mmCIF file with all atom_site columns, C-alpha atoms in Angstrom:
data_model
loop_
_atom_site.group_PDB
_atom_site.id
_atom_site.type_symbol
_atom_site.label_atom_id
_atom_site.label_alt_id
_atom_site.label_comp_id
_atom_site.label_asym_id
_atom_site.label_entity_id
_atom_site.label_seq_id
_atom_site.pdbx_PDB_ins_code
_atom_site.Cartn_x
_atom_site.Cartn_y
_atom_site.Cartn_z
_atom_site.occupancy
_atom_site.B_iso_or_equiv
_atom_site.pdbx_formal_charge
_atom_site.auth_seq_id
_atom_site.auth_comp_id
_atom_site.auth_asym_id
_atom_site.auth_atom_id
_atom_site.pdbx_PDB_model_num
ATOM 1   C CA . UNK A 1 1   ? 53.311 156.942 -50.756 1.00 47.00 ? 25  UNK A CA 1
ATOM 2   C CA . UNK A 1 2   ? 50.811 154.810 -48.811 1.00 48.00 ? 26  UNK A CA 1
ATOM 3   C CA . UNK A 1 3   ? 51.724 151.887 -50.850 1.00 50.00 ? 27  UNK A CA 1
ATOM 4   C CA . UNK A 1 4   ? 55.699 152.524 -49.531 1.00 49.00 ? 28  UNK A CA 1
ATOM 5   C CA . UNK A 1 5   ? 53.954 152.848 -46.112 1.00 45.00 ? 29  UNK A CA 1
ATOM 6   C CA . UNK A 1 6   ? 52.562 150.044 -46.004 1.00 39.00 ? 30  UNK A CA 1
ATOM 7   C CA . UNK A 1 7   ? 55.664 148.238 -47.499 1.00 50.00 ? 31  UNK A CA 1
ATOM 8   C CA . UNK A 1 8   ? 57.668 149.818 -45.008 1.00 51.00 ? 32  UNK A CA 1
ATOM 9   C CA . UNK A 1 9   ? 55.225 148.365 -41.888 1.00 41.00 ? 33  UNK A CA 1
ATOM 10  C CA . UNK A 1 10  ? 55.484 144.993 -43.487 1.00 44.00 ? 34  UNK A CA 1
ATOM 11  C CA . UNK A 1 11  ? 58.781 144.937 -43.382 1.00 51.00 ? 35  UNK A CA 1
ATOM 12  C CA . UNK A 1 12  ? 59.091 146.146 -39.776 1.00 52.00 ? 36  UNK A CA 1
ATOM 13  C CA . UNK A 1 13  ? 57.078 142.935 -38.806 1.00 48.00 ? 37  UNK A CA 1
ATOM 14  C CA . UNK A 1 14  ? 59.229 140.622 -41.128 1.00 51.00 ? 38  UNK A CA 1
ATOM 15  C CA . UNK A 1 15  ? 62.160 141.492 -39.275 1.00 49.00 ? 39  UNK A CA 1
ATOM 16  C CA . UNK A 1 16  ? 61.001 141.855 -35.884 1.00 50.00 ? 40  UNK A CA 1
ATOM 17  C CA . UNK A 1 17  ? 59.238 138.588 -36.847 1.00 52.00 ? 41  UNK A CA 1
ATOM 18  C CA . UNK A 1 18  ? 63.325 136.619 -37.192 1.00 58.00 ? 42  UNK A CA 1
ATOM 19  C CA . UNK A 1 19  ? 64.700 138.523 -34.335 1.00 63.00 ? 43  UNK A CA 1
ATOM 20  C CA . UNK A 1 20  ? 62.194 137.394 -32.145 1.00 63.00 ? 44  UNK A CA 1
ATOM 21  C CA . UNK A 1 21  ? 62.418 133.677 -34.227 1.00 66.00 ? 45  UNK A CA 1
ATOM 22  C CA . UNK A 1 22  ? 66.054 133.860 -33.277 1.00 73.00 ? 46  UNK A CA 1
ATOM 23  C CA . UNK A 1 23  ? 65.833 134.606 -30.036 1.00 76.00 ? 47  UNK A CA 1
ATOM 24  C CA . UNK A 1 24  ? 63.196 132.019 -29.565 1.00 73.00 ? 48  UNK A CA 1
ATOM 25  C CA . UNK A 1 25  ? 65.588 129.541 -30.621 1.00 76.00 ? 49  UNK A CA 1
ATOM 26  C CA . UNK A 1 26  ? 68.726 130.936 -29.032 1.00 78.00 ? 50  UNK A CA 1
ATOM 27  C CA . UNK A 1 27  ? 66.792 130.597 -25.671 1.00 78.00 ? 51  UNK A CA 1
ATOM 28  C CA . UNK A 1 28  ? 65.756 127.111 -26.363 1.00 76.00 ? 52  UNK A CA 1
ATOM 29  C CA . UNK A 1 29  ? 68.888 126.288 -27.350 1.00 80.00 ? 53  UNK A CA 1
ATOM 30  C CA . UNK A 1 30  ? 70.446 127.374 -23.863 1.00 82.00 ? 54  UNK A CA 1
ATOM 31  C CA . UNK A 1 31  ? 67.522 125.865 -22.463 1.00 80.00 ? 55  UNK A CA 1
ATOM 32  C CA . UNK A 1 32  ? 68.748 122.412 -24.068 1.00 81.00 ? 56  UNK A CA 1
ATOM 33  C CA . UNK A 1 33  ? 71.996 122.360 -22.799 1.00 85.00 ? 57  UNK A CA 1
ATOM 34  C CA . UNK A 1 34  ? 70.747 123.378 -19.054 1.00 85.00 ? 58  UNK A CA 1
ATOM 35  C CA . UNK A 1 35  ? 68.640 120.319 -18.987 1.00 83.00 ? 59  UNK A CA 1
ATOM 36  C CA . UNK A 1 36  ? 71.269 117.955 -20.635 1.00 85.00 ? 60  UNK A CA 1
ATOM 37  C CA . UNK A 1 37  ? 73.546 119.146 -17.746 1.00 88.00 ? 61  UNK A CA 1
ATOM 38  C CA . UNK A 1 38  ? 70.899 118.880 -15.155 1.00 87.00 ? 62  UNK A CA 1
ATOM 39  C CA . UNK A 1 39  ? 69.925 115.392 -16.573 1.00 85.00 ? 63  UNK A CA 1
ATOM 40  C CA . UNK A 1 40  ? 73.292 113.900 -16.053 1.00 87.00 ? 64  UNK A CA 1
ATOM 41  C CA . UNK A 1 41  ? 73.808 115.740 -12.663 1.00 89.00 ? 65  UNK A CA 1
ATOM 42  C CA . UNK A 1 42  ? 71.075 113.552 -11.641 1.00 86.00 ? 66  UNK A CA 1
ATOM 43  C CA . UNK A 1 43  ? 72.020 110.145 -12.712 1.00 84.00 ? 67  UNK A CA 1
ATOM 44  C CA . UNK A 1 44  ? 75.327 110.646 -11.503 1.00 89.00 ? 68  UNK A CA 1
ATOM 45  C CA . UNK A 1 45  ? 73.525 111.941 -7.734  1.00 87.00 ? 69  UNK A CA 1
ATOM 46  C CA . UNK A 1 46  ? 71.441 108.582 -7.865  1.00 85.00 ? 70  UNK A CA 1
ATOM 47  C CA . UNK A 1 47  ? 74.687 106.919 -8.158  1.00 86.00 ? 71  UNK A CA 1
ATOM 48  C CA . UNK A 1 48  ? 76.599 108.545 -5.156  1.00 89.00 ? 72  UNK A CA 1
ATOM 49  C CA . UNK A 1 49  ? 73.236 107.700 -3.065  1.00 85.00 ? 73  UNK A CA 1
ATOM 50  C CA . UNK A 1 50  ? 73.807 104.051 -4.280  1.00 85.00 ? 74  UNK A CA 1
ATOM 51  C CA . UNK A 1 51  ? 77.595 104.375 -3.546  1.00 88.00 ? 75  UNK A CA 1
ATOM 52  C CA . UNK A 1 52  ? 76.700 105.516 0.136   1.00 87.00 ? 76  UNK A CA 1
ATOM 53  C CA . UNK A 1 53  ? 74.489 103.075 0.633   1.00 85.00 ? 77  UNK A CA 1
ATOM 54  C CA . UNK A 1 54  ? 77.174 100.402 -0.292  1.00 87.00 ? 78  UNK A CA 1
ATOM 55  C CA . UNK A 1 55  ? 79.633 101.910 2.235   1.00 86.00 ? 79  UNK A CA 1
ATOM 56  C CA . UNK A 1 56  ? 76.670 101.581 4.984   1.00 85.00 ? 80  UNK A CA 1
ATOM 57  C CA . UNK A 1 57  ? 76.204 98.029  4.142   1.00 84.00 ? 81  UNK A CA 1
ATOM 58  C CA . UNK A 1 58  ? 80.233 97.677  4.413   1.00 87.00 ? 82  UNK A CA 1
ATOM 59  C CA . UNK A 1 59  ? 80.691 99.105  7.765   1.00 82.00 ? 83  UNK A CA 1
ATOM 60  C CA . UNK A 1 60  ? 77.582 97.289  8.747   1.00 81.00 ? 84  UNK A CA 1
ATOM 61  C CA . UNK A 1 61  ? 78.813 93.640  8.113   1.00 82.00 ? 85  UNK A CA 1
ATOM 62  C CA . UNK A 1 62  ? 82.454 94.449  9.251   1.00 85.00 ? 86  UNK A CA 1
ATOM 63  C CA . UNK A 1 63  ? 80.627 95.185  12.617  1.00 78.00 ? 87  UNK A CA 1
ATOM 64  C CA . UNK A 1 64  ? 78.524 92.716  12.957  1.00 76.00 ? 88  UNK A CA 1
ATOM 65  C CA . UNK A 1 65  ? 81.007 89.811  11.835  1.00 81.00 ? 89  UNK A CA 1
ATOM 66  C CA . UNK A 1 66  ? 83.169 91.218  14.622  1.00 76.00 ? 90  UNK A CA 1
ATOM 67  C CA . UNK A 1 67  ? 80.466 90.797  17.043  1.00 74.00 ? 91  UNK A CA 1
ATOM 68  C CA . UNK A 1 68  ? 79.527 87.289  15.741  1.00 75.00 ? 92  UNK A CA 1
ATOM 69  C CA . UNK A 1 69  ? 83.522 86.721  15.877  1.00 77.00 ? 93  UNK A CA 1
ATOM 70  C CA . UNK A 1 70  ? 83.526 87.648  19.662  1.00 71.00 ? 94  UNK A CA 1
ATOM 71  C CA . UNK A 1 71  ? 80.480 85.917  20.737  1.00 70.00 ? 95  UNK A CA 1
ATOM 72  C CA . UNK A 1 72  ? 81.796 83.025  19.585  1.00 74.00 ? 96  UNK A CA 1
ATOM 73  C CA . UNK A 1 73  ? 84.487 83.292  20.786  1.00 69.00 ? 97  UNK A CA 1
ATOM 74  C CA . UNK A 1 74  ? 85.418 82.154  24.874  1.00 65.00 ? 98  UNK A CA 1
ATOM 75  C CA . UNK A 1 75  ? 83.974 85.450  26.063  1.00 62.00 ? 99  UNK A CA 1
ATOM 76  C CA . UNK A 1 76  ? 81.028 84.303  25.882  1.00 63.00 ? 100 UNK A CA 1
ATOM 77  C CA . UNK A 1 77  ? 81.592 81.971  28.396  1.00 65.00 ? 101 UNK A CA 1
ATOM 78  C CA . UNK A 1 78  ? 81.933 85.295  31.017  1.00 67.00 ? 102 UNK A CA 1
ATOM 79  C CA . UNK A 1 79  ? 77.861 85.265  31.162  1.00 68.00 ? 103 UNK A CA 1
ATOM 80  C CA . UNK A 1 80  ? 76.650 84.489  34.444  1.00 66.00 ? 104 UNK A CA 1
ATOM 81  C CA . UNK A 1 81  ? 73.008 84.057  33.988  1.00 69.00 ? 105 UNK A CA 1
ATOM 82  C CA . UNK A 1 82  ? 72.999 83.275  38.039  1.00 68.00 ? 106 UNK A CA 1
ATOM 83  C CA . UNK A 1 83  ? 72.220 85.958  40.150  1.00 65.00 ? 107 UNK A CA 1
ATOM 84  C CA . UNK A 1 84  ? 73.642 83.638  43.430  1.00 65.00 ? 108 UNK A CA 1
ATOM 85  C CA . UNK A 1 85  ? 76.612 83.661  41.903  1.00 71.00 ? 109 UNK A CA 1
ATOM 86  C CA . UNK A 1 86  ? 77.688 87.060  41.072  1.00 74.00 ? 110 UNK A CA 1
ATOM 87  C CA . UNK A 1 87  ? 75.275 89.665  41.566  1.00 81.00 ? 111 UNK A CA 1
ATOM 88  C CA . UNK A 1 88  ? 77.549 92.140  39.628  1.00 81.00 ? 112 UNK A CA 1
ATOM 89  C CA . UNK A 1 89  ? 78.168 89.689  36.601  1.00 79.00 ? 113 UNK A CA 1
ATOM 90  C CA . UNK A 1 90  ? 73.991 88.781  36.308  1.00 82.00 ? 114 UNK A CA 1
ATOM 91  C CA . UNK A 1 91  ? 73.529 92.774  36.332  1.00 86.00 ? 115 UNK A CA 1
ATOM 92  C CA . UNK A 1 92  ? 76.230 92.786  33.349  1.00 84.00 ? 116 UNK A CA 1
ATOM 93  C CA . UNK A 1 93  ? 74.986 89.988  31.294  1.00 82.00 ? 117 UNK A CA 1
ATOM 94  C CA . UNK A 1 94  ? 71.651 91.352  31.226  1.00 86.00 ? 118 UNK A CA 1
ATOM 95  C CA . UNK A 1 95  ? 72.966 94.800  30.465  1.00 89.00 ? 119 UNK A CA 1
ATOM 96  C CA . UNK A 1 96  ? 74.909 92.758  27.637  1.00 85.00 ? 120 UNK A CA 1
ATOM 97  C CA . UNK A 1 97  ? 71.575 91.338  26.361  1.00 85.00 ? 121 UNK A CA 1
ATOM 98  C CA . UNK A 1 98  ? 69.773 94.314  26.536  1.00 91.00 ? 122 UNK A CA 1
ATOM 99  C CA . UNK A 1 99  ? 71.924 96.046  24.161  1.00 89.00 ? 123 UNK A CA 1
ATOM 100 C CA . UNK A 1 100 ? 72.840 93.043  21.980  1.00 84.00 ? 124 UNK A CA 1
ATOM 101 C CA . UNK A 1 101 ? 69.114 92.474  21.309  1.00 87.00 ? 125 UNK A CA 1
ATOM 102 C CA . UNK A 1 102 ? 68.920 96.745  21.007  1.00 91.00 ? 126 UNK A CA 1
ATOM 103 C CA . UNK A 1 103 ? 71.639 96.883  18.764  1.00 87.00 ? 127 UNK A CA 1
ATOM 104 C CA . UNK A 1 104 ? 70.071 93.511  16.400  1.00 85.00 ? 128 UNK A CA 1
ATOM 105 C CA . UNK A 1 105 ? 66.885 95.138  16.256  1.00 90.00 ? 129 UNK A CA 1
ATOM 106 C CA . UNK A 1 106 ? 68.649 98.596  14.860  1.00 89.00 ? 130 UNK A CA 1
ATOM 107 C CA . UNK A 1 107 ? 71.015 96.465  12.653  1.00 85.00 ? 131 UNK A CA 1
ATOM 108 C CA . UNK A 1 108 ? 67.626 95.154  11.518  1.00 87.00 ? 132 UNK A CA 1
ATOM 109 C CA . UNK A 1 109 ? 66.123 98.371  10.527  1.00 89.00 ? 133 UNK A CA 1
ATOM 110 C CA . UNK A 1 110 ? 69.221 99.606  9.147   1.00 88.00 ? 134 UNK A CA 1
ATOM 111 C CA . UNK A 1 111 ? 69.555 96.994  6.650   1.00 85.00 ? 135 UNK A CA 1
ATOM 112 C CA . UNK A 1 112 ? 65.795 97.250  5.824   1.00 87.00 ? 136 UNK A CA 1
ATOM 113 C CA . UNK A 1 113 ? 66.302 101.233 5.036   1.00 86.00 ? 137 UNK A CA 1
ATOM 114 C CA . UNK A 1 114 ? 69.330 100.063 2.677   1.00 84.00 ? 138 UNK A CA 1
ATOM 115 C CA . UNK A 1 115 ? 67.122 97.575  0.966   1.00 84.00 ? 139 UNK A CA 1
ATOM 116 C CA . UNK A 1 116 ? 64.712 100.226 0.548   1.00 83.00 ? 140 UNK A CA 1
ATOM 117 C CA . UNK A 1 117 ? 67.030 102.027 -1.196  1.00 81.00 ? 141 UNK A CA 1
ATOM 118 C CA . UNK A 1 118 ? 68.682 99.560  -3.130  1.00 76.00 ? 142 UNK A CA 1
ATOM 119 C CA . UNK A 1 119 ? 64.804 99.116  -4.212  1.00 72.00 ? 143 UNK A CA 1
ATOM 120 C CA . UNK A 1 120 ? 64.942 99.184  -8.481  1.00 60.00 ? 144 UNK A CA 1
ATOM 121 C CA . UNK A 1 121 ? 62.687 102.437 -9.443  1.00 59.00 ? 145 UNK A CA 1
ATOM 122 C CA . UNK A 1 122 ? 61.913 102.413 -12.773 1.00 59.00 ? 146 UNK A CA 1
ATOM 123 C CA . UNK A 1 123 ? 63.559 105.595 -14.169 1.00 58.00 ? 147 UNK A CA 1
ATOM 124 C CA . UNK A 1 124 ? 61.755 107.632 -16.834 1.00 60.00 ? 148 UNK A CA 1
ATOM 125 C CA . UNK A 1 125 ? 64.488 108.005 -19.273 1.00 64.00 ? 149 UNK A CA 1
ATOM 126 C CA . UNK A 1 126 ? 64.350 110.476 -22.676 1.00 67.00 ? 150 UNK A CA 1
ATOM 127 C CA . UNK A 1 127 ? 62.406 108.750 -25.264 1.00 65.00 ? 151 UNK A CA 1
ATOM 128 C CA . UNK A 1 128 ? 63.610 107.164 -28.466 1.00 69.00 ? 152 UNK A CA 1
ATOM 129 C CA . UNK A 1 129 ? 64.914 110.645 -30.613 1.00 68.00 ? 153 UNK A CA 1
ATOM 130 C CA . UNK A 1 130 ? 63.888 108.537 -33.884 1.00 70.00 ? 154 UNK A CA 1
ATOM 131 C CA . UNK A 1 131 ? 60.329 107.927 -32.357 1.00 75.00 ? 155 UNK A CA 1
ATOM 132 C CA . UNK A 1 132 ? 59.827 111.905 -31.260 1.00 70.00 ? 156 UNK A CA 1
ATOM 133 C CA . UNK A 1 133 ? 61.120 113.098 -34.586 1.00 67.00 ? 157 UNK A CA 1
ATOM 134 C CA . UNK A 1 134 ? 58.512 110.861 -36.371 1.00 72.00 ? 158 UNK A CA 1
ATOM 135 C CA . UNK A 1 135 ? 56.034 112.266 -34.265 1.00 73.00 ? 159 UNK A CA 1
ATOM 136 C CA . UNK A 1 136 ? 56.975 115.660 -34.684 1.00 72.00 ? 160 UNK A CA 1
ATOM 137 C CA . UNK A 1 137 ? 57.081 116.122 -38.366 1.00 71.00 ? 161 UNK A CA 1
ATOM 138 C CA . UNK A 1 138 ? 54.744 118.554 -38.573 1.00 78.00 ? 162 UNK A CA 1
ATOM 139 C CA . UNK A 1 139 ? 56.554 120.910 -35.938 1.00 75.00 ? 163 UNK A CA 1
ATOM 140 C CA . UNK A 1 140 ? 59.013 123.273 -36.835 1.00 78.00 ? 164 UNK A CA 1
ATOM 141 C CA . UNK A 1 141 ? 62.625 123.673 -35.174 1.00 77.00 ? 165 UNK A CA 1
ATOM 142 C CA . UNK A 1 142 ? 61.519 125.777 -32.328 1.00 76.00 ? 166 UNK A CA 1
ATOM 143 C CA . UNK A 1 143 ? 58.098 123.886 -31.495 1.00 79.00 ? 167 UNK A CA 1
ATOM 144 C CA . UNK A 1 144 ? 60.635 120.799 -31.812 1.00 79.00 ? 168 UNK A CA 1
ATOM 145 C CA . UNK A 1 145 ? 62.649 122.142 -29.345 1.00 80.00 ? 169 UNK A CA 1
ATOM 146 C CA . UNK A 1 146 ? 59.991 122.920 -27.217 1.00 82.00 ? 170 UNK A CA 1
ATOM 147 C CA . UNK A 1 147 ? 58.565 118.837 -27.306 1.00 81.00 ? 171 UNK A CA 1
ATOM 148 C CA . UNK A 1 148 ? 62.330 118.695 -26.323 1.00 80.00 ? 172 UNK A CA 1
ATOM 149 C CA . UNK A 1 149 ? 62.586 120.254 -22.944 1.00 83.00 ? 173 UNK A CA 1
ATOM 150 C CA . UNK A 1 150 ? 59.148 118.783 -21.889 1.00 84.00 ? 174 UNK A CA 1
ATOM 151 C CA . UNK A 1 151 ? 60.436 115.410 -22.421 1.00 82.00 ? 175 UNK A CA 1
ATOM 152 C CA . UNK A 1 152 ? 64.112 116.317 -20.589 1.00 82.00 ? 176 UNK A CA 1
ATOM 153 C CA . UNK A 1 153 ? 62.525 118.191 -17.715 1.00 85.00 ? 177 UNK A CA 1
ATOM 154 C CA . UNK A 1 154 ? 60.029 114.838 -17.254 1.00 85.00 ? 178 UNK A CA 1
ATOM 155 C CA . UNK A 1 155 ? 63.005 112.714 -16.977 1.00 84.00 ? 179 UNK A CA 1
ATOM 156 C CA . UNK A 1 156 ? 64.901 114.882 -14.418 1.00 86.00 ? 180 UNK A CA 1
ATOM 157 C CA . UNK A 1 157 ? 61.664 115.446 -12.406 1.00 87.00 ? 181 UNK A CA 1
ATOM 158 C CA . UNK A 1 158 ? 61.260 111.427 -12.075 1.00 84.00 ? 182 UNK A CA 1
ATOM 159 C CA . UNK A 1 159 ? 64.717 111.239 -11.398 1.00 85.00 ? 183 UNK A CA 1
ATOM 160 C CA . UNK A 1 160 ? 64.641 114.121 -8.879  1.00 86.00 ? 184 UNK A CA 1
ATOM 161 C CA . UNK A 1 161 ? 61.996 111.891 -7.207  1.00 86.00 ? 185 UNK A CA 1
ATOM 162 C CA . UNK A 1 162 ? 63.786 108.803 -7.256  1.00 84.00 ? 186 UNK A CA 1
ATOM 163 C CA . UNK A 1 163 ? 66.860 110.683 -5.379  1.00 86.00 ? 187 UNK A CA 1
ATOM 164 C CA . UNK A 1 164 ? 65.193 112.221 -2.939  1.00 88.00 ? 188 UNK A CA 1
ATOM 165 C CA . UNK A 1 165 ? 63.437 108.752 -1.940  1.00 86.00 ? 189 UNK A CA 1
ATOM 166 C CA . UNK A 1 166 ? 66.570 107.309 -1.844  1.00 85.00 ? 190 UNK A CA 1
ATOM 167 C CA . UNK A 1 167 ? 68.050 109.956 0.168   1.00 87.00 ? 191 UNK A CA 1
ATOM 168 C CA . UNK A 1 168 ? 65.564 109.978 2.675   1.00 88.00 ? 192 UNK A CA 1
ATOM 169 C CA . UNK A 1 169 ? 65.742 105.956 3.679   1.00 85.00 ? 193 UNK A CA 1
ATOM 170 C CA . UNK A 1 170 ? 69.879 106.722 3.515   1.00 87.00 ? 194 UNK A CA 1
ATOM 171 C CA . UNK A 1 171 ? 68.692 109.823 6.199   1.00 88.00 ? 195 UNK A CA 1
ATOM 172 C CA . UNK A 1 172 ? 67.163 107.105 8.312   1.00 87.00 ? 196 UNK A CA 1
ATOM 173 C CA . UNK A 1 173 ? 70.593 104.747 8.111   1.00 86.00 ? 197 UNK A CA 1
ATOM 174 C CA . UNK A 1 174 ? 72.779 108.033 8.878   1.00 85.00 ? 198 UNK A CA 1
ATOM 175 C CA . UNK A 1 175 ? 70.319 108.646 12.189  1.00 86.00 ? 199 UNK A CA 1
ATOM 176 C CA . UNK A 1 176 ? 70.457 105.685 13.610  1.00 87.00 ? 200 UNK A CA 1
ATOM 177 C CA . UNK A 1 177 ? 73.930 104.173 12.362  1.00 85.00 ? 201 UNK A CA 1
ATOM 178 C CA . UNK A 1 178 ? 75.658 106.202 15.171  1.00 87.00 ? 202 UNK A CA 1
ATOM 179 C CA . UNK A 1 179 ? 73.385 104.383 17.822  1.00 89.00 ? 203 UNK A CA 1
ATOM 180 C CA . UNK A 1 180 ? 73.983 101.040 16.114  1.00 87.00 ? 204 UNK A CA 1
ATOM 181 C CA . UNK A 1 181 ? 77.385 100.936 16.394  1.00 84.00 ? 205 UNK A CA 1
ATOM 182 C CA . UNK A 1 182 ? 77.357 102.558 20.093  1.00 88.00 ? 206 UNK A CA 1
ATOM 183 C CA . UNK A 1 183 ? 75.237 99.718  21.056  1.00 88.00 ? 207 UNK A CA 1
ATOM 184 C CA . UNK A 1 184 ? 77.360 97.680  19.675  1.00 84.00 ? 208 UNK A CA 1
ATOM 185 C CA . UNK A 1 185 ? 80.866 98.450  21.529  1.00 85.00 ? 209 UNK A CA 1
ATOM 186 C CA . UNK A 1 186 ? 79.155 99.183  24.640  1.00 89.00 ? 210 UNK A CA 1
ATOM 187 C CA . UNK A 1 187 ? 77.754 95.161  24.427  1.00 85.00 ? 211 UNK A CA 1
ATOM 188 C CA . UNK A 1 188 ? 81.561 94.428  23.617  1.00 83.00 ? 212 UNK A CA 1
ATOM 189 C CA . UNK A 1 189 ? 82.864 96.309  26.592  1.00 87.00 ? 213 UNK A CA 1
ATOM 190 C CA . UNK A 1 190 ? 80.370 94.900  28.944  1.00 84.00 ? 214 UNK A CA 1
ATOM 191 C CA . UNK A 1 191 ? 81.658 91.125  27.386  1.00 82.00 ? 215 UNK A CA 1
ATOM 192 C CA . UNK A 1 192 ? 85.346 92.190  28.415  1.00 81.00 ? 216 UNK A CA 1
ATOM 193 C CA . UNK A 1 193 ? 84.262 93.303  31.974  1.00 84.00 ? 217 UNK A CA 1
ATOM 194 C CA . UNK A 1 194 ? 82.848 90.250  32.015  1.00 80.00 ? 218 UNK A CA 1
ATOM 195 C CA . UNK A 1 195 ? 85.979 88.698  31.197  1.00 78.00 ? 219 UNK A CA 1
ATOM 196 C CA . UNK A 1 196 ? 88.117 90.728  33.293  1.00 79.00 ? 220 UNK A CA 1
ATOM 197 C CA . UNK A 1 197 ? 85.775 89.959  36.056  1.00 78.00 ? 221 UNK A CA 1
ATOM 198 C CA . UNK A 1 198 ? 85.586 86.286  35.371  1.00 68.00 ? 222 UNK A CA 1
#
């Protein structure tokens, strides 16, 4: 009777032994897939902050060839860097060089932030599977798993990193974009009073 006791006990901890086996490994499974989903999430979010940084640099030069464009163009001509002259056109030009040299030293740090971001970080990826099953032999399917999701969650931690630097320096281009580009415009509409003034 002990004897079927004690069988009995055994038993008990066999089986609660594989359920809780089981459910170790269903849980690492799930935990698997979350990380294989996070770990593409945040490739693909390093490449939008790449893609955004791209536009910046687009709108940037399409400005500031249009400025180039204009200056070189017979407006130019509308300075009058004598205040005898025109008292109301040397108050303009120097407006108009105030804000172009404003607006090139913005245009300045704006492409430096975008440089900064463009900057190559090296990007822990998942290490070779061949490699981490060699040095795992000894670890069962669970403990394997484990290795696994350390090695995933290292990966999407750098990578984390690596977005949020980028994201910050495109922060820095999104603040003072707006200013750039207001700088810009107003120097253009001071050149066409100029003009109109003549």
């Amino acid at each position: 009777m002990i004897q079927n006791s004690l069988n009995r006990l055994v038993n008990r901890k066999k089986m609660n032994s594989n359920t809780d086996d089981c459910e170790w490994e269903a849980k690492y499974d799930i935990s698997i897939s979350i990380l294989k989903e996070e770990y593409l999430q945040c490739i693909q979010r390093i490449r939008n902050v790449d893609e955004k940084a791209n536009k910046y640099i687009l709108v940037i030069s399409i400005v500031a060839t249009g400025l180039f464009v204009v200056l070189s163009s017979s407006a130019a001509d509308s300075l009058v860097f004598d205040h005898l002259n025109s008292i109301v056109g040397f108050l303009l030009t120097l407006l108009f060089v105030a804000t172009s040299l404003l607006s090139l030293i913005l245009g300045i740090l704006i492409f430096k932030y975008l440089l900064d971001c463009f900057e190559l970080v090296e990007s822990k990826k998942i290490n070779n599977i061949e490699e981490l099953l060699r040095n795992t032999v000894e670890l069962d399917a669970n403990k394997y798993k484990g290795v696994l999701i350390t090695v995933y969650q290292a990966s999407i931690n750098s990578m984390n990193q690596t977005v949020i630097n980028k994201q910050n320096h495109i922060r820095k281009v999104s603040n003072k974009i707006r200013c750039f580009i207001s700088l810009l415009f107003t120097s253009l509409l001071i050149l066409i009073i100029l003009k109109i003034i003549g």
